PDB file of C-alpha atoms in Angstrom:
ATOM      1  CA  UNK A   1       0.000   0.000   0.000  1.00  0.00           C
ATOM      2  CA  UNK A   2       1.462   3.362  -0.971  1.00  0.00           C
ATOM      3  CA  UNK A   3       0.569   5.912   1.641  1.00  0.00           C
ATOM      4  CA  UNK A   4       1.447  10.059   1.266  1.00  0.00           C
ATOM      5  CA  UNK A   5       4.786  10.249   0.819  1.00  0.00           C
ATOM      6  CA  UNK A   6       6.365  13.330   3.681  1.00  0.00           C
ATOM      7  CA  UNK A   7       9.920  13.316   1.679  1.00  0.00           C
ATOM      8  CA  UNK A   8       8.522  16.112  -0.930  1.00  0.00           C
ATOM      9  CA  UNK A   9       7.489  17.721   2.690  1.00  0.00           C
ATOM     10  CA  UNK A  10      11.338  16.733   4.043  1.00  0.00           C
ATOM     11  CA  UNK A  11      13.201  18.053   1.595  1.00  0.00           C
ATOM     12  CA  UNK A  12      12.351  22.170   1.776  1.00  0.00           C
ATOM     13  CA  UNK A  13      14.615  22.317   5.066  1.00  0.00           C
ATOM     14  CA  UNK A  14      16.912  20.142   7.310  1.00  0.00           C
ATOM     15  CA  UNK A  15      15.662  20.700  10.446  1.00  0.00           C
ATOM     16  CA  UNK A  16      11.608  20.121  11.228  1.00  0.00           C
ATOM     17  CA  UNK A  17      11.317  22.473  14.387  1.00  0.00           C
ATOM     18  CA  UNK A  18       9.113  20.639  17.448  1.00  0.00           C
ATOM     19  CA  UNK A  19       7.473  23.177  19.243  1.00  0.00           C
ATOM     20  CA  UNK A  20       5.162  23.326  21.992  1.00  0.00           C
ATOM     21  CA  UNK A  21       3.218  26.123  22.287  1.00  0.00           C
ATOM     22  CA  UNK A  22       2.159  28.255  25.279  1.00  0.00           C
ATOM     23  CA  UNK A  23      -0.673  30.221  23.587  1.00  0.00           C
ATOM     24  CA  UNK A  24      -2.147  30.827  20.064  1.00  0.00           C
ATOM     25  CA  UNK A  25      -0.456  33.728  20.058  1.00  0.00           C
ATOM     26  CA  UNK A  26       2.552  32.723  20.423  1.00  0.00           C
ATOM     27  CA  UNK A  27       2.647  30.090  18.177  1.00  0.00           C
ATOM     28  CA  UNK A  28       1.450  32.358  15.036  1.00  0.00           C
ATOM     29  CA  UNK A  29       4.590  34.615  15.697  1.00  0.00           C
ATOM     30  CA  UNK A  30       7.009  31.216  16.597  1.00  0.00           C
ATOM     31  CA  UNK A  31       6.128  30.091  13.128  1.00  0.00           C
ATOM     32  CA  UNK A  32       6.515  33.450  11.401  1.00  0.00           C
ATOM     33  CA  UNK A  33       9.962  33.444  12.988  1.00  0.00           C
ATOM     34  CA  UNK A  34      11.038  29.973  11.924  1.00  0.00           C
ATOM     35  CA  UNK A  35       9.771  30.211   8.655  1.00  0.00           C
ATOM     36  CA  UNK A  36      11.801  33.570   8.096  1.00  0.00           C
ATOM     37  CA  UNK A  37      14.730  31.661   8.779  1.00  0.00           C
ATOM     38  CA  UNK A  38      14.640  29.189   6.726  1.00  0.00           C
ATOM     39  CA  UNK A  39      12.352  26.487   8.484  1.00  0.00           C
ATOM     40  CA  UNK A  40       9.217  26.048   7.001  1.00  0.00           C
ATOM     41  CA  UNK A  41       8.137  22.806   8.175  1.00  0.00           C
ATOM     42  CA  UNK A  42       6.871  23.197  11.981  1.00  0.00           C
ATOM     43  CA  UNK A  43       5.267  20.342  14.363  1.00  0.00           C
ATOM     44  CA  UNK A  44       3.386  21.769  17.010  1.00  0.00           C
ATOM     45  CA  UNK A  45       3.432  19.034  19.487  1.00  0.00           C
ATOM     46  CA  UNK A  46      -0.336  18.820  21.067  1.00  0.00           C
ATOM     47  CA  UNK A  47       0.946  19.000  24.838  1.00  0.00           C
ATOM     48  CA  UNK A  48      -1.020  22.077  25.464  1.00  0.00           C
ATOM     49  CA  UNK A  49      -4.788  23.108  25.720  1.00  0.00           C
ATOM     50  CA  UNK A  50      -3.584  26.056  22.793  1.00  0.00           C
ATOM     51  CA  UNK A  51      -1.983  23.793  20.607  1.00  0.00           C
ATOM     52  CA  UNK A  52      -4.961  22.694  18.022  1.00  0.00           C
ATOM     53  CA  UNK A  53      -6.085  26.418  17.905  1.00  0.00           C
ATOM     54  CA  UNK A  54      -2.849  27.673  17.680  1.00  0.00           C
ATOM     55  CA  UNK A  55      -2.430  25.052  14.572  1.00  0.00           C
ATOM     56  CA  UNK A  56      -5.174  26.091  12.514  1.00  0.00           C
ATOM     57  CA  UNK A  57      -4.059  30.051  13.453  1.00  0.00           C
ATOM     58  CA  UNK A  58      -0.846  29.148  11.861  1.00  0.00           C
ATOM     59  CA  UNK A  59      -2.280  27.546   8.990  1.00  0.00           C
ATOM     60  CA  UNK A  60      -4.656  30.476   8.373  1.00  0.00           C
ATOM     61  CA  UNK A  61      -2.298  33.356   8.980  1.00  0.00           C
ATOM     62  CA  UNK A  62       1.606  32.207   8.306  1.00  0.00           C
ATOM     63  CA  UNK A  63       1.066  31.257   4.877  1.00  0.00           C
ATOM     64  CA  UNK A  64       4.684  30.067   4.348  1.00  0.00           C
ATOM     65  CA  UNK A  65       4.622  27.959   7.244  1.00  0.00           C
ATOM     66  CA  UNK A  66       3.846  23.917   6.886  1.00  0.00           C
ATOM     67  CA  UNK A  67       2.573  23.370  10.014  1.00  0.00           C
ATOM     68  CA  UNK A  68       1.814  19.910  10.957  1.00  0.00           C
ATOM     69  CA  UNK A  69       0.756  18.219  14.363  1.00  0.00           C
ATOM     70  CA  UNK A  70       3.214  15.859  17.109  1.00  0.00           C
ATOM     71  CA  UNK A  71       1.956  14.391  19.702  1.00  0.00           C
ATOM     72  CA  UNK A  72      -0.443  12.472  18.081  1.00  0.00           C
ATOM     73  CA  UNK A  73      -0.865   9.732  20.587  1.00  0.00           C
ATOM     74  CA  UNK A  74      -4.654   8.260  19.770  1.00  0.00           C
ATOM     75  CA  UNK A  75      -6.927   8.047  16.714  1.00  0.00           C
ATOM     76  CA  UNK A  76      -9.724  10.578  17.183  1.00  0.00           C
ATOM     77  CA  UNK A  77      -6.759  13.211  17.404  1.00  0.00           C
ATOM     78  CA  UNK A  78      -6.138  12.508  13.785  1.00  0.00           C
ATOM     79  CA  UNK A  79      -9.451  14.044  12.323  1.00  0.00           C
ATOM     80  CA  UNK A  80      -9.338  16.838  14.901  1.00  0.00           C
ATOM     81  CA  UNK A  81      -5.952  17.825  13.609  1.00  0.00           C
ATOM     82  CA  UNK A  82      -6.626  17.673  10.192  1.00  0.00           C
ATOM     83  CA  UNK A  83      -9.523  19.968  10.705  1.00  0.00           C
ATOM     84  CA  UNK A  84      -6.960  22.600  12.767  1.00  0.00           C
ATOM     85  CA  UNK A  85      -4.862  22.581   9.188  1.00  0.00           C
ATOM     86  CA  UNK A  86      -2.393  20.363  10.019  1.00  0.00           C
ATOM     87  CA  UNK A  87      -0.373  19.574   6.620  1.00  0.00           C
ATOM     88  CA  UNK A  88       1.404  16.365   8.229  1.00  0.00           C
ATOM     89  CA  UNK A  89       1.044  14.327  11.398  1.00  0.00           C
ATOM     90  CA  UNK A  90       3.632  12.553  13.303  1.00  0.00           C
ATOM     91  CA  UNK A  91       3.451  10.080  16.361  1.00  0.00           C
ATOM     92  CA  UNK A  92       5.906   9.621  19.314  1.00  0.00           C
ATOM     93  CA  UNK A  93       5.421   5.867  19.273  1.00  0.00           C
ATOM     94  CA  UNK A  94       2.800   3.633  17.110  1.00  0.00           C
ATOM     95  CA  UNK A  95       0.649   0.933  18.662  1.00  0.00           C
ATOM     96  CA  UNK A  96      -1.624  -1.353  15.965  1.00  0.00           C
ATOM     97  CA  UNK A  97      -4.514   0.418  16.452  1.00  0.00           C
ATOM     98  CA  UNK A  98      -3.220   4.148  16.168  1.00  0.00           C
ATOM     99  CA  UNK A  99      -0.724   2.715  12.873  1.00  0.00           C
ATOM    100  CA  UNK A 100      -4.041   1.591  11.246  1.00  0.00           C
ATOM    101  CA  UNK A 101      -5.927   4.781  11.500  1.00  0.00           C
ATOM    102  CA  UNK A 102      -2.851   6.948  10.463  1.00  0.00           C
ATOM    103  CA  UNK A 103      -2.387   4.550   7.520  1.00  0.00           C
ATOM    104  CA  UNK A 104      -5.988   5.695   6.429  1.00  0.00           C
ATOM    105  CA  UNK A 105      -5.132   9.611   6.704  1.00  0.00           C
ATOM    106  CA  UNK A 106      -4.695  11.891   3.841  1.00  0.00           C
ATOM    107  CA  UNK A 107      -1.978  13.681   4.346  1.00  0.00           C
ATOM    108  CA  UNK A 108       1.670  12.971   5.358  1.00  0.00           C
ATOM    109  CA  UNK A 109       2.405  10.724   8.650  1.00  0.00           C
ATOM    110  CA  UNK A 110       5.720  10.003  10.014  1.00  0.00           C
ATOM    111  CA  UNK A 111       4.887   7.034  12.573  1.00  0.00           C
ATOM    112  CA  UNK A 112       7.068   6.968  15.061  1.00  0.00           C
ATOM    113  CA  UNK A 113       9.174   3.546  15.885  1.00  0.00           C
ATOM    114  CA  UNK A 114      12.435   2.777  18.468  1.00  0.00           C
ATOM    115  CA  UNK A 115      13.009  -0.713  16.965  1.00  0.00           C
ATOM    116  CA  UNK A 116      14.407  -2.514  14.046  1.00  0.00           C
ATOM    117  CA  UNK A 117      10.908  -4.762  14.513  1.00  0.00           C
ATOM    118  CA  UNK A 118       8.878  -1.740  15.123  1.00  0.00           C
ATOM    119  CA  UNK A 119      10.156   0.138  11.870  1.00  0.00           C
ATOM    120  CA  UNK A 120       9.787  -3.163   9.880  1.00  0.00           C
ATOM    121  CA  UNK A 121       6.316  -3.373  10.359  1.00  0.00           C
ATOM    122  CA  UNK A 122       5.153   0.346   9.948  1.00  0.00           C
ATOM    123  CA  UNK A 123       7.427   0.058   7.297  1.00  0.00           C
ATOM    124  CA  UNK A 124       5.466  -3.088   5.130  1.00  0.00           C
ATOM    125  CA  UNK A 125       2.515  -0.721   6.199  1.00  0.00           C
ATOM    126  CA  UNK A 126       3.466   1.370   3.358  1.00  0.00           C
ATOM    127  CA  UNK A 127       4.584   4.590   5.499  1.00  0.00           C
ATOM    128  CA  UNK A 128       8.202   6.100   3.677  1.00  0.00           C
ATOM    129  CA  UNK A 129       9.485   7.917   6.101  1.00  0.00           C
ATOM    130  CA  UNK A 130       9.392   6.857  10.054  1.00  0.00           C
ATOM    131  CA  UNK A 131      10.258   8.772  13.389  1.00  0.00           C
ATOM    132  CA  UNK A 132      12.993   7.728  14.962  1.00  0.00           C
ATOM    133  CA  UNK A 133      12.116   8.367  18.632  1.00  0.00           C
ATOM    134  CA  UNK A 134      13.657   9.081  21.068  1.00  0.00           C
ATOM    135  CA  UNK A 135      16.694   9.227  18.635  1.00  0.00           C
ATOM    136  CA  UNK A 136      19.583   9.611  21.067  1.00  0.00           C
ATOM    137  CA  UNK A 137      18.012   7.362  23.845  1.00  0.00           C
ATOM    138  CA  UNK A 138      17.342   4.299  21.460  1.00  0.00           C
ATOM    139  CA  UNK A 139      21.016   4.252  20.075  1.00  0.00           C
ATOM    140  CA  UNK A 140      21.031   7.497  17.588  1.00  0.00           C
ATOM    141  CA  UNK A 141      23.814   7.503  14.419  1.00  0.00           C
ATOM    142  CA  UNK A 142      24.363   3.840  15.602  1.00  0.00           C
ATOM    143  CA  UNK A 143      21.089   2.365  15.878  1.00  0.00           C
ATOM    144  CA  UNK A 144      20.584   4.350  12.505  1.00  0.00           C
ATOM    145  CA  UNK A 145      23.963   3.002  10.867  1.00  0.00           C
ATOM    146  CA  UNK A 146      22.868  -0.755  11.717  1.00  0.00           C
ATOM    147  CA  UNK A 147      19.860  -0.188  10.333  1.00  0.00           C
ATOM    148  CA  UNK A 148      21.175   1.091   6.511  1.00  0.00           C
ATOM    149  CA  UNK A 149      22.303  -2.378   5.872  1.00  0.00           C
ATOM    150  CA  UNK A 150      19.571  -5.020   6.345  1.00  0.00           C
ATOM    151  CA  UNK A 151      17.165  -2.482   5.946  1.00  0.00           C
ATOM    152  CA  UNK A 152      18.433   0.265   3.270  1.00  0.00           C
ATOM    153  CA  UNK A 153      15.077   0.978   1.994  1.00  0.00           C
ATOM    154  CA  UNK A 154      14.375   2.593   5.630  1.00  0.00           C
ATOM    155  CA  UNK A 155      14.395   6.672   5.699  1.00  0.00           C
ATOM    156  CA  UNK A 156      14.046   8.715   8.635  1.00  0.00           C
ATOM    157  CA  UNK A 157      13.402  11.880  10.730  1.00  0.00           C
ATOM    158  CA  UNK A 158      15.076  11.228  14.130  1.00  0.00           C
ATOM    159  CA  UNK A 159      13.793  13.366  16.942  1.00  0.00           C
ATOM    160  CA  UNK A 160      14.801  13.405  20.807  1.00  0.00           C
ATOM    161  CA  UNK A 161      18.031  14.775  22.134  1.00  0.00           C
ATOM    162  CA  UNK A 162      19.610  16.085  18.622  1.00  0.00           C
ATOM    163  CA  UNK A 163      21.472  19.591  19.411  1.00  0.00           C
ATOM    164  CA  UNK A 164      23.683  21.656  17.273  1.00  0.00           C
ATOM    165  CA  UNK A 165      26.083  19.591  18.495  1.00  0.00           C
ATOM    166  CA  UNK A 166      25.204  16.021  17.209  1.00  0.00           C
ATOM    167  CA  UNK A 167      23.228  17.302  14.402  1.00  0.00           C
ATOM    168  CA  UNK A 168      25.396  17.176  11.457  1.00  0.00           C
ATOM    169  CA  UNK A 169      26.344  13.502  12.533  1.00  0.00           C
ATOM    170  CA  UNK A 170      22.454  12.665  11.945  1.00  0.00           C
ATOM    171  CA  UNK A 171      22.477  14.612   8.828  1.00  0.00           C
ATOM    172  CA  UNK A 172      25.302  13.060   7.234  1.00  0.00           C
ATOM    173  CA  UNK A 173      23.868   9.824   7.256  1.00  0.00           C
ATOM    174  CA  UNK A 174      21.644   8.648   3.874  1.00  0.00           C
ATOM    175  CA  UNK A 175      18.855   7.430   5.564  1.00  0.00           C
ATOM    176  CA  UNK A 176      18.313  10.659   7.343  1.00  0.00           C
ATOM    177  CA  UNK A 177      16.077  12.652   5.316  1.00  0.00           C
ATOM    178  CA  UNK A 178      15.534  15.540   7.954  1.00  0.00           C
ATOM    179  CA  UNK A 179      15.732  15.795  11.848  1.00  0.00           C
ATOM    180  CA  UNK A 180      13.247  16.670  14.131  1.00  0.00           C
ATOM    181  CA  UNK A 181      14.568  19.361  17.270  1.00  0.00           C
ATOM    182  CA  UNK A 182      13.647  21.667  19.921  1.00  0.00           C
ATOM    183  CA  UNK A 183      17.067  23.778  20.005  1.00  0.00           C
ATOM    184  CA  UNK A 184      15.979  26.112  17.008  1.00  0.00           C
ATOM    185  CA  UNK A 185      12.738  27.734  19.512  1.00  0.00           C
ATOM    186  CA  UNK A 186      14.182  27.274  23.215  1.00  0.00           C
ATOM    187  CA  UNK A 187      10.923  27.672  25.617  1.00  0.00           C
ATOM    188  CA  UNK A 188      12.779  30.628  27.238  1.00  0.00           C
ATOM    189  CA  UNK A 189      12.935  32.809  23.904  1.00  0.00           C
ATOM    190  CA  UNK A 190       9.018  32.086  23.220  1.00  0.00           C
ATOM    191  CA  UNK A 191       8.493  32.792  26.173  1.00  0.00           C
ATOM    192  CA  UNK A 192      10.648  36.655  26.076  1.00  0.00           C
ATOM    193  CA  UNK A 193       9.324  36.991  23.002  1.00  0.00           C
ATOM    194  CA  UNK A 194      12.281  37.134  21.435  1.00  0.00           C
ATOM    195  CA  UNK A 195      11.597  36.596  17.053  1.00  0.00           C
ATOM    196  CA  UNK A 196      14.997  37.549  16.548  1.00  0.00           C
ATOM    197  CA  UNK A 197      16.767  34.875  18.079  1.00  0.00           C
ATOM    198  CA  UNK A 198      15.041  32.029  16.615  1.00  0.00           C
ATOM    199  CA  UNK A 199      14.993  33.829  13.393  1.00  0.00           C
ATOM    200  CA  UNK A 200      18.908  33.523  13.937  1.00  0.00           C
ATOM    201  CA  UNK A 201      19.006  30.210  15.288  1.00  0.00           C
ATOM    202  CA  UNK A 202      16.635  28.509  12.294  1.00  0.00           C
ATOM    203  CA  UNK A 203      18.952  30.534   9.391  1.00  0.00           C
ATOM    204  CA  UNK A 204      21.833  28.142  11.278  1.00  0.00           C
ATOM    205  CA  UNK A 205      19.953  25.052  11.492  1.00  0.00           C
ATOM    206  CA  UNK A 206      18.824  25.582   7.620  1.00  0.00           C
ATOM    207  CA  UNK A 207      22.122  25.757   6.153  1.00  0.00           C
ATOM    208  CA  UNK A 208      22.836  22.233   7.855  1.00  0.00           C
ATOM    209  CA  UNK A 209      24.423  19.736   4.873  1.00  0.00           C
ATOM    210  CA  UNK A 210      22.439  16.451   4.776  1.00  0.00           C
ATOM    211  CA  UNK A 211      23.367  13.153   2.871  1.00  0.00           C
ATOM    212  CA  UNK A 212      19.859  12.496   1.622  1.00  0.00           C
ATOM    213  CA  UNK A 213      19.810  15.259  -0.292  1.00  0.00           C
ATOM    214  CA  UNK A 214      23.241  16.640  -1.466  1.00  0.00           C
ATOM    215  CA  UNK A 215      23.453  20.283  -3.389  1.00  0.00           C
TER     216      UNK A 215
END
């Protein structure tokens, strides 16, 4: 089963900032910011009461933002964040009956999986690109080096303790098509208010090199 492919999504920047949002507010002028930058492509995790209103604010009023929804934990969140204007949806972890019901959505998911056995099976499911979550925990450039050989159809957006410092070691791998991070909108700049920093810190993170797809 072919399922929407994110990669077309993937390939406009090499970081995917993961936000979480205190108010709707703030999360129109956090995406304005990132977007500015350079990053586009912004999951707002749904781990606040603002999040699904501050999704479809983004999506009505930051027109060169992609926003898309994390977090998504349970099947009747899918619908409601399709709804909000989310562009892409993408899951911390995958149990049977939340993999079947993202399989059936209609825009971009990026399951996420921990395991060789886990990634395997969303995998046959027909999703292209997985979450590898939480990256650094679960074994990070080495889990994902051991995986390119048996597996070397596999691609992935690795999210969960990736920093400026480890970054490019994620990037440079072929299988990584884009990572997933939190450093580009630190809570205590959203918080301040203060646009001009993470305007500064996403023109960084989107002049990253990445393997998967060389200039």
């Amino acid at each position: 089963m072919s399922l929407p492919d994110p990669s077309f999504l993937l390939a406009r920047a090499p970081v995917v900032p993961v936000v979480t949002v205190p108010s709707v507010a703030a999360g129109v002028k956090l995406a304005r910011a990132l977007a500015e930058g350079g990053l586009p492509l912004i999951e707002v995790t749904l781990r606040t009461p603002a999040a699904l209103e501050a999704i479809a604010a983004i999506a009505a009023e930051v027109p060169d933002a992609i926003v898309g929804a994390g977090t998504v934990t349970r099947p009747d969140l899918i619908q409601k964040c399709i709804d909000a204007g989310a562009r892409f949806l993408v899951s911390p972890g995958c149990p049977p009956a939340l993999a079947e019901a993202l399989a059936e959505a209609p825009v971009p998911v990026m399951p996420g999986c921990a395991t060789a056995t886990e990634a395997m099976a969303l995998h046959a499911m027909g999703f292209p690109v997985l979450k590898l979550f939480p990256a650094e925990a679960v074994g990070g450039v080495n889990l994902l080096k051991s995986l390119a050989g048996p597996l070397p159809d596999l691609r992935f957006c690795p999210t969960g303790g990736i920093s400026p410092a480890n970054v490019g070691s994620y990037l440079a791998q072929p299988n990584v098509l884009a990572v997933g991070g939190s450093w580009v909108a630190p809570n205590e700049s959203v918080t301040m208010g203060d646009w001009e920093q993470i305007v500064a810190l996403a023109k960084a993170a989107a002049k990253l090199h990445r393997a998967a797809f060389p200039l």
